[in-house]
PDB file of C-alpha atoms in Angstrom:
ATOM      1  CA  MET A   4      -4.554  17.968  18.376  1.00 44.00           C
ATOM      2  CA  SER A   5      -4.388  21.523  17.119  1.00 45.00           C
ATOM      3  CA  SER A   6      -3.603  22.328  13.522  1.00 57.00           C
ATOM      4  CA  GLU A   7      -0.040  23.455  12.904  1.00 70.00           C
ATOM      5  CA  PRO A   8       1.947  24.204   9.748  1.00 82.00           C
ATOM      6  CA  VAL A   9       3.258  21.057   8.120  1.00 96.00           C
ATOM      7  CA  SER A  10       7.014  20.706   8.473  1.00 97.00           C
ATOM      8  CA  VAL A  11       8.666  19.430   5.281  1.00 98.00           C
ATOM      9  CA  PHE A  12      12.016  17.659   5.379  1.00 98.00           C
ATOM     10  CA  HIS A  13      14.163  16.372   2.544  1.00 98.00           C
ATOM     11  CA  THR A  14      17.098  14.754   4.351  1.00 98.00           C
ATOM     12  CA  VAL A  15      17.575  11.952   6.837  1.00 98.00           C
ATOM     13  CA  HIS A  16      19.466  14.344   9.107  1.00 98.00           C
ATOM     14  CA  GLU A  17      16.453  16.700   9.271  1.00 98.00           C
ATOM     15  CA  VAL A  18      14.041  13.880  10.070  1.00 98.00           C
ATOM     16  CA  ARG A  19      16.259  12.533  12.816  1.00 98.00           C
ATOM     17  CA  ALA A  20      16.505  15.993  14.363  1.00 98.00           C
ATOM     18  CA  TRP A  21      12.698  16.249  14.267  1.00 98.00           C
ATOM     19  CA  ARG A  22      12.397  12.779  15.780  1.00 98.00           C
ATOM     20  CA  GLU A  23      14.756  13.691  18.597  1.00 98.00           C
ATOM     21  CA  ALA A  24      12.661  16.793  19.299  1.00 98.00           C
ATOM     22  CA  GLN A  25       9.531  14.632  19.538  1.00 98.00           C
ATOM     23  CA  ARG A  26      11.349  12.312  21.938  1.00 98.00           C
ATOM     24  CA  THR A  27      12.383  15.267  24.100  1.00 98.00           C
ATOM     25  CA  LEU A  28       8.769  16.455  24.204  1.00 98.00           C
ATOM     26  CA  GLY A  29       7.609  12.988  25.176  1.00 98.00           C
ATOM     27  CA  ASN A  30       5.530  12.663  21.996  1.00 98.00           C
ATOM     28  CA  THR A  31       4.666   9.370  20.381  1.00 98.00           C
ATOM     29  CA  VAL A  32       5.012   9.188  16.594  1.00 98.00           C
ATOM     30  CA  ALA A  33       2.838   7.493  13.979  1.00 98.00           C
ATOM     31  CA  PHE A  34       4.031   6.927  10.436  1.00 99.00           C
ATOM     32  CA  VAL A  35       2.251   6.790   7.077  1.00 98.00           C
ATOM     33  CA  ALA A  36       4.315   5.797   4.039  1.00 98.00           C
ATOM     34  CA  THR A  37       3.057   7.068   0.667  1.00 98.00           C
ATOM     35  CA  MET A  38       4.281   7.683  -2.870  1.00 97.00           C
ATOM     36  CA  GLY A  39       2.382  10.957  -2.996  1.00 97.00           C
ATOM     37  CA  ALA A  40      -0.471  11.886  -5.357  1.00 95.00           C
ATOM     38  CA  LEU A  41      -2.503  11.907  -2.168  1.00 97.00           C
ATOM     39  CA  HIS A  42      -6.227  11.198  -2.288  1.00 96.00           C
ATOM     40  CA  ALA A  43      -8.945  10.737   0.331  1.00 97.00           C
ATOM     41  CA  GLY A  44      -7.692   7.229   1.096  1.00 97.00           C
ATOM     42  CA  HIS A  45      -4.269   8.514   2.097  1.00 97.00           C
ATOM     43  CA  LEU A  46      -5.806  11.282   4.192  1.00 98.00           C
ATOM     44  CA  GLU A  47      -7.870   8.712   6.080  1.00 98.00           C
ATOM     45  CA  LEU A  48      -4.653   6.852   6.897  1.00 98.00           C
ATOM     46  CA  VAL A  49      -3.240  10.092   8.296  1.00 98.00           C
ATOM     47  CA  ASN A  50      -6.424  10.769  10.272  1.00 98.00           C
ATOM     48  CA  LEU A  51      -6.271   7.276  11.765  1.00 98.00           C
ATOM     49  CA  ALA A  52      -2.567   7.672  12.539  1.00 98.00           C
ATOM     50  CA  ALA A  53      -3.316  10.903  14.404  1.00 98.00           C
ATOM     51  CA  THR A  54      -5.675   9.036  16.736  1.00 98.00           C
ATOM     52  CA  LYS A  55      -2.868   6.663  17.688  1.00 98.00           C
ATOM     53  CA  CYS A  56      -0.011   9.056  18.491  1.00 98.00           C
ATOM     54  CA  ASP A  57       0.858  12.660  19.272  1.00 98.00           C
ATOM     55  CA  ALA A  58       2.559  13.447  15.949  1.00 98.00           C
ATOM     56  CA  VAL A  59       2.405  11.985  12.445  1.00 98.00           C
ATOM     57  CA  MET A  60       5.230  11.638   9.930  1.00 98.00           C
ATOM     58  CA  VAL A  61       4.129  11.152   6.312  1.00 98.00           C
ATOM     59  CA  SER A  62       6.697  10.057   3.758  1.00 98.00           C
ATOM     60  CA  ILE A  63       6.236  11.056   0.125  1.00 98.00           C
ATOM     61  CA  PHE A  64       8.654   9.129  -2.038  1.00 98.00           C
ATOM     62  CA  VAL A  65       8.211   7.391  -5.392  1.00 98.00           C
ATOM     63  CA  ASN A  66      10.422   4.400  -4.726  1.00 98.00           C
ATOM     64  CA  PRO A  67      12.393   3.273  -7.799  1.00 97.00           C
ATOM     65  CA  ALA A  68      13.189  -0.117  -6.263  1.00 97.00           C
ATOM     66  CA  GLN A  69       9.572  -1.286  -6.501  1.00 96.00           C
ATOM     67  CA  PHE A  70       9.281  -0.536 -10.224  1.00 96.00           C
ATOM     68  CA  ALA A  71      10.497  -2.689 -13.089  1.00 94.00           C
ATOM     69  CA  PRO A  72      12.128  -1.028 -16.135  1.00 95.00           C
ATOM     70  CA  HIS A  73       8.908  -1.391 -18.176  1.00 93.00           C
ATOM     71  CA  GLU A  74       6.617   0.066 -15.481  1.00 94.00           C
ATOM     72  CA  ASP A  75       5.378   3.604 -14.872  1.00 93.00           C
ATOM     73  CA  LEU A  76       8.128   5.110 -12.692  1.00 95.00           C
ATOM     74  CA  ALA A  77       8.689   8.041 -15.040  1.00 94.00           C
ATOM     75  CA  THR A  78       4.997   8.868 -15.387  1.00 92.00           C
ATOM     76  CA  TYR A  79       3.811   8.113 -11.848  1.00 93.00           C
ATOM     77  CA  PRO A  80       1.991  11.241 -10.556  1.00 93.00           C
ATOM     78  CA  ARG A  81       4.200  13.578  -8.549  1.00 95.00           C
ATOM     79  CA  THR A  82       2.201  16.340  -6.869  1.00 96.00           C
ATOM     80  CA  LEU A  83       4.204  17.405  -3.815  1.00 97.00           C
ATOM     81  CA  PRO A  84       2.851  21.001  -3.472  1.00 97.00           C
ATOM     82  CA  GLN A  85      -0.747  19.751  -3.700  1.00 97.00           C
ATOM     83  CA  ASP A  86       0.006  16.910  -1.297  1.00 98.00           C
ATOM     84  CA  ILE A  87       1.408  19.307   1.293  1.00 97.00           C
ATOM     85  CA  ALA A  88      -1.638  21.547   0.892  1.00 97.00           C
ATOM     86  CA  LYS A  89      -3.963  18.608   1.559  1.00 97.00           C
ATOM     87  CA  LEU A  90      -2.023  17.605   4.655  1.00 98.00           C
ATOM     88  CA  SER A  91      -1.943  21.217   5.862  1.00 97.00           C
ATOM     89  CA  ALA A  92      -5.732  21.249   5.886  1.00 97.00           C
ATOM     90  CA  LEU A  93      -5.855  18.428   8.438  1.00 97.00           C
ATOM     91  CA  PRO A  94      -6.114  19.335  12.146  1.00 96.00           C
ATOM     92  CA  HIS A  95      -3.082  17.312  13.222  1.00 96.00           C
ATOM     93  CA  THR A  96       0.597  17.718  14.010  1.00 94.00           C
ATOM     94  CA  ILE A  97       2.132  16.477  10.749  1.00 98.00           C
ATOM     95  CA  ALA A  98       5.623  16.390   9.307  1.00 98.00           C
ATOM     96  CA  VAL A  99       6.517  15.308   5.762  1.00 98.00           C
ATOM     97  CA  PHE A 100       9.624  13.485   4.638  1.00 98.00           C
ATOM     98  CA  ALA A 101      10.061  13.980   0.878  1.00 98.00           C
ATOM     99  CA  PRO A 102      13.541  12.658   0.082  1.00 98.00           C
ATOM    100  CA  SER A 103      15.315  12.300  -3.235  1.00 98.00           C
ATOM    101  CA  ALA A 104      16.263   8.884  -4.594  1.00 97.00           C
ATOM    102  CA  GLN A 105      19.886   9.725  -3.820  1.00 97.00           C
ATOM    103  CA  GLU A 106      18.999  10.423  -0.191  1.00 98.00           C
ATOM    104  CA  MET A 107      17.250   7.071   0.187  1.00 98.00           C
ATOM    105  CA  TYR A 108      19.757   5.082  -1.890  1.00 98.00           C
ATOM    106  CA  PRO A 109      23.185   6.651  -1.288  1.00 96.00           C
ATOM    107  CA  ARG A 110      24.876   4.085  -3.541  1.00 95.00           C
ATOM    108  CA  GLY A 111      22.426   4.794  -6.346  1.00 96.00           C
ATOM    109  CA  ILE A 112      19.395   2.851  -7.589  1.00 97.00           C
ATOM    110  CA  THR A 113      18.223   1.492 -10.917  1.00 96.00           C
ATOM    111  CA  THR A 114      15.008  -0.296 -11.812  1.00 95.00           C
ATOM    112  CA  ASP A 115      17.061  -3.047 -13.446  1.00 95.00           C
ATOM    113  CA  ARG A 116      17.413  -5.522 -10.599  1.00 93.00           C
ATOM    114  CA  SER A 117      20.414  -7.227 -12.175  1.00 93.00           C
ATOM    115  CA  LEU A 118      22.342  -3.952 -11.931  1.00 95.00           C
ATOM    116  CA  GLN A 119      21.338  -2.980  -8.415  1.00 94.00           C
ATOM    117  CA  ARG A 120      24.036  -2.736  -5.775  1.00 94.00           C
ATOM    118  CA  GLY A 121      23.763  -2.338  -2.025  1.00 94.00           C
ATOM    119  CA  THR A 122      21.518  -3.636   0.740  1.00 96.00           C
ATOM    120  CA  PHE A 123      18.042  -4.982   0.018  1.00 97.00           C
ATOM    121  CA  ILE A 124      15.471  -6.863   2.084  1.00 98.00           C
ATOM    122  CA  GLU A 125      13.367  -9.800   0.908  1.00 97.00           C
ATOM    123  CA  VAL A 126      10.556 -11.408   2.882  1.00 98.00           C
ATOM    124  CA  LEU A 127      10.644 -14.937   1.535  1.00 97.00           C
ATOM    125  CA  GLY A 128       7.485 -17.005   1.440  1.00 96.00           C
ATOM    126  CA  LEU A 129       5.121 -14.042   1.215  1.00 97.00           C
ATOM    127  CA  SER A 130       6.529 -12.047  -1.694  1.00 97.00           C
ATOM    128  CA  GLU A 131       6.499 -14.522  -4.558  1.00 95.00           C
ATOM    129  CA  MET A 132       2.767 -15.187  -5.053  1.00 95.00           C
ATOM    130  CA  LEU A 133      -0.183 -12.985  -6.052  1.00 96.00           C
ATOM    131  CA  GLU A 134       1.299  -9.560  -6.836  1.00 95.00           C
ATOM    132  CA  GLY A 135       4.759 -11.068  -6.716  1.00 95.00           C
ATOM    133  CA  GLY A 136       3.847 -13.523  -9.457  1.00 93.00           C
ATOM    134  CA  THR A 137       3.785 -10.817 -12.116  1.00 91.00           C
ATOM    135  CA  ARG A 138       5.918  -8.254 -10.283  1.00 93.00           C
ATOM    136  CA  PRO A 139       8.784 -10.307  -8.777  1.00 93.00           C
ATOM    137  CA  HIS A 140      10.758  -7.174  -7.945  1.00 94.00           C
ATOM    138  CA  PHE A 141       7.948  -5.412  -6.132  1.00 96.00           C
ATOM    139  CA  PHE A 142       8.009  -6.567  -2.523  1.00 97.00           C
ATOM    140  CA  ARG A 143      11.799  -6.558  -2.387  1.00 97.00           C
ATOM    141  CA  GLY A 144      11.579  -2.861  -3.192  1.00 98.00           C
ATOM    142  CA  VAL A 145       8.737  -2.247  -0.750  1.00 98.00           C
ATOM    143  CA  ALA A 146      10.370  -4.105   2.146  1.00 98.00           C
ATOM    144  CA  THR A 147      13.677  -2.349   1.558  1.00 98.00           C
ATOM    145  CA  VAL A 148      12.319   1.179   1.459  1.00 98.00           C
ATOM    146  CA  VAL A 149       9.903   0.672   4.361  1.00 98.00           C
ATOM    147  CA  ALA A 150      12.675  -0.812   6.504  1.00 98.00           C
ATOM    148  CA  LYS A 151      14.801   2.246   5.709  1.00 98.00           C
ATOM    149  CA  LEU A 152      11.917   4.554   6.634  1.00 98.00           C
ATOM    150  CA  PHE A 153      11.217   2.695   9.880  1.00 98.00           C
ATOM    151  CA  HIS A 154      14.893   3.044  10.751  1.00 98.00           C
ATOM    152  CA  ILE A 155      14.906   6.778   9.954  1.00 98.00           C
ATOM    153  CA  VAL A 156      11.563   7.750  11.541  1.00 98.00           C
ATOM    154  CA  GLU A 157      11.490   5.295  14.488  1.00 98.00           C
ATOM    155  CA  PRO A 158       7.691   5.325  14.767  1.00 98.00           C
ATOM    156  CA  HIS A 159       5.646   3.761  17.527  1.00 98.00           C
ATOM    157  CA  VAL A 160       2.844   2.983  15.066  1.00 98.00           C
ATOM    158  CA  ALA A 161       2.788   2.516  11.289  1.00 98.00           C
ATOM    159  CA  VAL A 162      -0.502   2.751   9.394  1.00 98.00           C
ATOM    160  CA  PHE A 163      -1.029   1.051   6.032  1.00 98.00           C
ATOM    161  CA  GLY A 164      -4.143   0.480   3.929  1.00 98.00           C
ATOM    162  CA  GLN A 165      -5.983  -2.814   3.416  1.00 98.00           C
ATOM    163  CA  LYS A 166      -6.138  -2.189  -0.336  1.00 97.00           C
ATOM    164  CA  ASP A 167      -2.518  -3.335  -0.460  1.00 97.00           C
ATOM    165  CA  ILE A 168      -3.261  -6.412   1.652  1.00 97.00           C
ATOM    166  CA  GLN A 169      -0.275  -8.471   0.527  1.00 98.00           C
ATOM    167  CA  GLN A 170       1.985  -5.555   1.352  1.00 98.00           C
ATOM    168  CA  CYS A 171       0.483  -5.532   4.855  1.00 98.00           C
ATOM    169  CA  CYS A 172       1.220  -9.255   5.247  1.00 97.00           C
ATOM    170  CA  VAL A 173       4.795  -8.795   4.021  1.00 98.00           C
ATOM    171  CA  LEU A 174       5.427  -5.860   6.359  1.00 98.00           C
ATOM    172  CA  ARG A 175       3.834  -7.642   9.313  1.00 98.00           C
ATOM    173  CA  ALA A 176       6.331 -10.467   8.844  1.00 98.00           C
ATOM    174  CA  MET A 177       9.253  -8.066   8.373  1.00 98.00           C
ATOM    175  CA  ILE A 178       8.396  -6.195  11.571  1.00 98.00           C
ATOM    176  CA  VAL A 179       8.470  -9.464  13.515  1.00 98.00           C
ATOM    177  CA  ASP A 180      11.563 -10.875  11.792  1.00 98.00           C
ATOM    178  CA  LEU A 181      13.674  -7.723  12.143  1.00 98.00           C
ATOM    179  CA  HIS A 182      12.412  -6.839  15.646  1.00 98.00           C
ATOM    180  CA  PHE A 183      11.082  -3.392  14.773  1.00 98.00           C
ATOM    181  CA  PRO A 184       9.586  -1.973  18.010  1.00 98.00           C
ATOM    182  CA  LEU A 185       6.365  -0.729  16.480  1.00 98.00           C
ATOM    183  CA  LYS A 186       2.735  -1.662  15.966  1.00 98.00           C
ATOM    184  CA  LEU A 187       1.286  -2.170  12.472  1.00 98.00           C
ATOM    185  CA  VAL A 188      -2.244  -0.818  12.018  1.00 98.00           C
ATOM    186  CA  VAL A 189      -4.199  -1.773   8.893  1.00 98.00           C
ATOM    187  CA  ALA A 190      -6.918   0.675   7.845  1.00 98.00           C
ATOM    188  CA  PRO A 191      -9.988  -0.326   5.808  1.00 97.00           C
ATOM    189  CA  THR A 192      -9.924   0.416   2.080  1.00 98.00           C
ATOM    190  CA  VAL A 193     -11.433   3.801   1.227  1.00 97.00           C
ATOM    191  CA  ARG A 194     -13.816   3.570  -1.718  1.00 98.00           C
ATOM    192  CA  ASP A 195     -15.746   5.855  -4.010  1.00 97.00           C
ATOM    193  CA  PRO A 196     -19.073   6.392  -2.226  1.00 96.00           C
ATOM    194  CA  GLU A 197     -21.036   6.039  -5.456  1.00 96.00           C
ATOM    195  CA  ASP A 198     -19.692   2.822  -6.993  1.00 97.00           C
ATOM    196  CA  GLY A 199     -17.222   1.337  -4.522  1.00 98.00           C
ATOM    197  CA  LEU A 200     -14.065   1.573  -6.636  1.00 98.00           C
ATOM    198  CA  ALA A 201     -11.046   1.514  -4.324  1.00 98.00           C
ATOM    199  CA  LEU A 202      -9.295   4.873  -4.313  1.00 97.00           C
ATOM    200  CA  SER A 203      -5.877   4.693  -5.956  1.00 96.00           C
ATOM    201  CA  SER A 204      -3.383   7.189  -7.317  1.00 93.00           C
ATOM    202  CA  ARG A 205      -3.452   5.213 -10.565  1.00 93.00           C
ATOM    203  CA  ASN A 206      -7.184   5.869 -11.045  1.00 96.00           C
ATOM    204  CA  VAL A 207      -6.195   9.152 -12.699  1.00 93.00           C
ATOM    205  CA  TYR A 208      -4.885   7.114 -15.649  1.00 94.00           C
ATOM    206  CA  LEU A 209      -8.378   5.780 -16.444  1.00 97.00           C
ATOM    207  CA  THR A 210     -10.404   7.187 -19.313  1.00 97.00           C
ATOM    208  CA  ALA A 211     -14.023   8.097 -18.581  1.00 97.00           C
ATOM    209  CA  GLU A 212     -15.167   4.870 -20.220  1.00 98.00           C
ATOM    210  CA  GLN A 213     -12.662   2.753 -18.270  1.00 98.00           C
ATOM    211  CA  ARG A 214     -13.592   4.467 -15.022  1.00 98.00           C
ATOM    212  CA  GLN A 215     -17.229   3.535 -15.605  1.00 97.00           C
ATOM    213  CA  ARG A 216     -16.379  -0.156 -16.051  1.00 98.00           C
ATOM    214  CA  ALA A 217     -13.675  -0.489 -13.387  1.00 98.00           C
ATOM    215  CA  PRO A 218     -16.010  -0.983 -10.359  1.00 98.00           C
ATOM    216  CA  ALA A 219     -17.237  -4.307 -11.763  1.00 98.00           C
ATOM    217  CA  PHE A 220     -14.430  -6.122  -9.946  1.00 98.00           C
ATOM    218  CA  TYR A 221     -15.584  -4.798  -6.585  1.00 98.00           C
ATOM    219  CA  ARG A 222     -19.168  -5.724  -7.396  1.00 98.00           C
ATOM    220  CA  GLY A 223     -17.879  -9.253  -7.886  1.00 98.00           C
ATOM    221  CA  LEU A 224     -16.070  -9.153  -4.552  1.00 98.00           C
ATOM    222  CA  ARG A 225     -19.268  -7.995  -2.852  1.00 98.00           C
ATOM    223  CA  ARG A 226     -21.241 -10.747  -4.542  1.00 98.00           C
ATOM    224  CA  ALA A 227     -18.744 -13.291  -3.211  1.00 98.00           C
ATOM    225  CA  CYS A 228     -19.122 -11.827   0.288  1.00 98.00           C
ATOM    226  CA  ASP A 229     -22.882 -12.242   0.015  1.00 98.00           C
ATOM    227  CA  LEU A 230     -22.409 -15.882  -0.998  1.00 98.00           C
ATOM    228  CA  PHE A 231     -20.124 -16.455   1.976  1.00 98.00           C
ATOM    229  CA  ALA A 232     -22.710 -14.883   4.280  1.00 98.00           C
ATOM    230  CA  ALA A 233     -25.226 -17.381   2.846  1.00 98.00           C
ATOM    231  CA  GLY A 234     -22.935 -20.282   3.713  1.00 98.00           C
ATOM    232  CA  VAL A 235     -20.811 -20.717   0.570  1.00 98.00           C
ATOM    233  CA  VAL A 236     -17.148 -21.434   1.378  1.00 98.00           C
ATOM    234  CA  ASP A 237     -16.033 -23.187  -1.833  1.00 98.00           C
ATOM    235  CA  ARG A 238     -13.146 -21.581  -3.714  1.00 98.00           C
ATOM    236  CA  THR A 239     -14.553 -22.101  -7.186  1.00 98.00           C
ATOM    237  CA  GLN A 240     -17.930 -20.592  -6.382  1.00 98.00           C
ATOM    238  CA  LEU A 241     -16.490 -17.526  -4.694  1.00 98.00           C
ATOM    239  CA  ILE A 242     -13.933 -16.845  -7.428  1.00 98.00           C
ATOM    240  CA  ASP A 243     -16.525 -17.443 -10.152  1.00 98.00           C
ATOM    241  CA  ALA A 244     -18.735 -14.785  -8.552  1.00 98.00           C
ATOM    242  CA  VAL A 245     -15.966 -12.223  -8.995  1.00 98.00           C
ATOM    243  CA  LYS A 246     -15.090 -13.430 -12.477  1.00 98.00           C
ATOM    244  CA  GLN A 247     -18.679 -13.251 -13.720  1.00 98.00           C
ATOM    245  CA  GLU A 248     -19.147  -9.631 -12.681  1.00 98.00           C
ATOM    246  CA  ALA A 249     -15.744  -8.613 -14.041  1.00 98.00           C
ATOM    247  CA  THR A 250     -16.191 -10.298 -17.409  1.00 96.00           C
ATOM    248  CA  LYS A 251     -19.570  -8.617 -17.892  1.00 97.00           C
ATOM    249  CA  GLU A 252     -17.649  -5.353 -18.238  1.00 97.00           C
ATOM    250  CA  GLY A 253     -14.796  -6.861 -20.209  1.00 96.00           C
ATOM    251  CA  LEU A 254     -12.163  -6.431 -17.516  1.00 97.00           C
ATOM    252  CA  ASP A 255      -8.800  -7.980 -18.379  1.00 97.00           C
ATOM    253  CA  ILE A 256      -8.325 -10.140 -15.281  1.00 98.00           C
ATOM    254  CA  GLU A 257      -4.739 -10.921 -14.297  1.00 97.00           C
ATOM    255  CA  TYR A 258      -5.571 -13.138 -11.333  1.00 97.00           C
ATOM    256  CA  ILE A 259      -8.220 -13.868  -8.701  1.00 98.00           C
ATOM    257  CA  SER A 260      -7.080 -15.522  -5.486  1.00 98.00           C
ATOM    258  CA  LEU A 261      -8.610 -17.036  -2.373  1.00 98.00           C
ATOM    259  CA  SER A 262      -5.719 -17.206   0.068  1.00 98.00           C
ATOM    260  CA  SER A 263      -4.835 -17.774   3.693  1.00 98.00           C
ATOM    261  CA  PRO A 264      -4.563 -14.677   5.901  1.00 95.00           C
ATOM    262  CA  ASP A 265      -1.477 -16.184   7.523  1.00 94.00           C
ATOM    263  CA  ASP A 266       0.808 -17.228   4.666  1.00 95.00           C
ATOM    264  CA  LEU A 267      -1.170 -16.253   1.520  1.00 96.00           C
ATOM    265  CA  SER A 268      -1.241 -19.870   0.343  1.00 97.00           C
ATOM    266  CA  GLU A 269      -4.151 -20.700  -1.945  1.00 98.00           C
ATOM    267  CA  LEU A 270      -7.220 -22.182  -0.256  1.00 98.00           C
ATOM    268  CA  GLN A 271      -9.790 -24.613  -1.609  1.00 98.00           C
ATOM    269  CA  ALA A 272     -12.355 -23.354   0.887  1.00 98.00           C
ATOM    270  CA  VAL A 273     -12.736 -20.661   3.529  1.00 98.00           C
ATOM    271  CA  GLY A 274     -11.875 -22.179   6.901  1.00 97.00           C
ATOM    272  CA  SER A 275     -12.167 -21.006  10.480  1.00 97.00           C
ATOM    273  CA  ALA A 276      -9.275 -18.563  10.030  1.00 97.00           C
ATOM    274  CA  GLY A 277     -11.010 -16.811   7.127  1.00 98.00           C
ATOM    275  CA  ALA A 278      -9.546 -15.877   3.754  1.00 98.00           C
ATOM    276  CA  VAL A 279      -8.370 -13.023   1.568  1.00 98.00           C
ATOM    277  CA  LEU A 280     -10.255 -12.755  -1.719  1.00 98.00           C
ATOM    278  CA  SER A 281      -8.152 -10.578  -3.985  1.00 98.00           C
ATOM    279  CA  GLY A 282      -7.246  -9.896  -7.567  1.00 98.00           C
ATOM    280  CA  ALA A 283      -5.726  -7.662 -10.186  1.00 98.00           C
ATOM    281  CA  TRP A 284      -6.999  -6.513 -13.548  1.00 98.00           C
ATOM    282  CA  ARG A 285      -6.048  -4.157 -16.329  1.00 96.00           C
ATOM    283  CA  MET A 286      -7.923  -1.305 -17.953  1.00 96.00           C
ATOM    284  CA  GLY A 287      -5.831  -0.579 -21.009  1.00 94.00           C
ATOM    285  CA  SER A 288      -2.324   0.089 -19.686  1.00 93.00           C
ATOM    286  CA  THR A 289      -3.558   0.731 -16.125  1.00 95.00           C
ATOM    287  CA  ARG A 290      -3.268  -2.074 -13.577  1.00 96.00           C
ATOM    288  CA  LEU A 291      -5.604  -2.059 -10.572  1.00 97.00           C
ATOM    289  CA  ILE A 292      -5.926  -4.267  -7.482  1.00 98.00           C
ATOM    290  CA  ASP A 293      -8.594  -4.874  -4.856  1.00 98.00           C
ATOM    291  CA  ASN A 294      -9.557  -7.310  -2.117  1.00 98.00           C
ATOM    292  CA  VAL A 295     -12.000  -8.155   0.627  1.00 98.00           C
ATOM    293  CA  LEU A 296     -11.428  -9.992   3.886  1.00 98.00           C
ATOM    294  CA  ILE A 297     -13.757 -12.960   4.357  1.00 98.00           C
ATOM    295  CA  GLY A 298     -14.455 -14.277   7.810  1.00 96.00           C
ATOM    296  CA  PHE A 299     -11.722 -12.333   9.649  1.00 95.00           C
ATOM    297  CA  GLU A 300     -10.323  -8.903  10.385  1.00 92.00           C
ATOM    298  CA  PHE A 301      -6.666  -8.008   9.953  1.00 88.00           C
TER     299      PHE A 301
END
């Protein structure tokens, strides 16, 4: 595809007009949902999306519904001009949807779930464990906003990153349950080439000292992968491999999980279907997540 200026839209009406124009041209559309503060990981999602369809729509929206009142909604990085510049440098046909909260939630939205009014989507059975254990509001907010965006953009393909593996499982189920006519593509996690830390918009919160220690969790994940390659399938041994590397650097581990790729239930051993080895940890006030896929591909 040839490089063209990035079109930026702020309203549902504008996006639907763009979508109708793509339909008239016979173009297929791929979609990448982001909260902005774009980094190389996001750009790889866009690059992959561009190989799947004729045009790419990128949403940039910090979604209030997936934050709790005590979380970092107010301070989450918002860098729209820089994000558009990064997308403009890519050799693809790209449009950006950067709506306001009022545009996405016409009846208003608050981070206090007890005060929320309107229509929300919950994917039961996949949202309550792992990330949902400490962030019970999170996947309700994600499923709701992504369903809205699918409805607005009407993509043929949606590309999400493996780093948010539970999100991918939740959205895969939602796509099936709500009969969205699209294909979900999961892209490999993009990592720092030097130390393997998964790229994340929240990495900017880390101090220099925290940034130096943060990759220990991934080293543990890699050690567990090596054990699996050597024949180890036991839950305790694989999780202990991650824990040992993480505790060496004093990481504040929130959880480490070995779960089923199908329903995210906890496994005692890696079976023929494989497993997701994942976890979350804190560096000061910053919460990070990571995972590896063992014995299967998404």
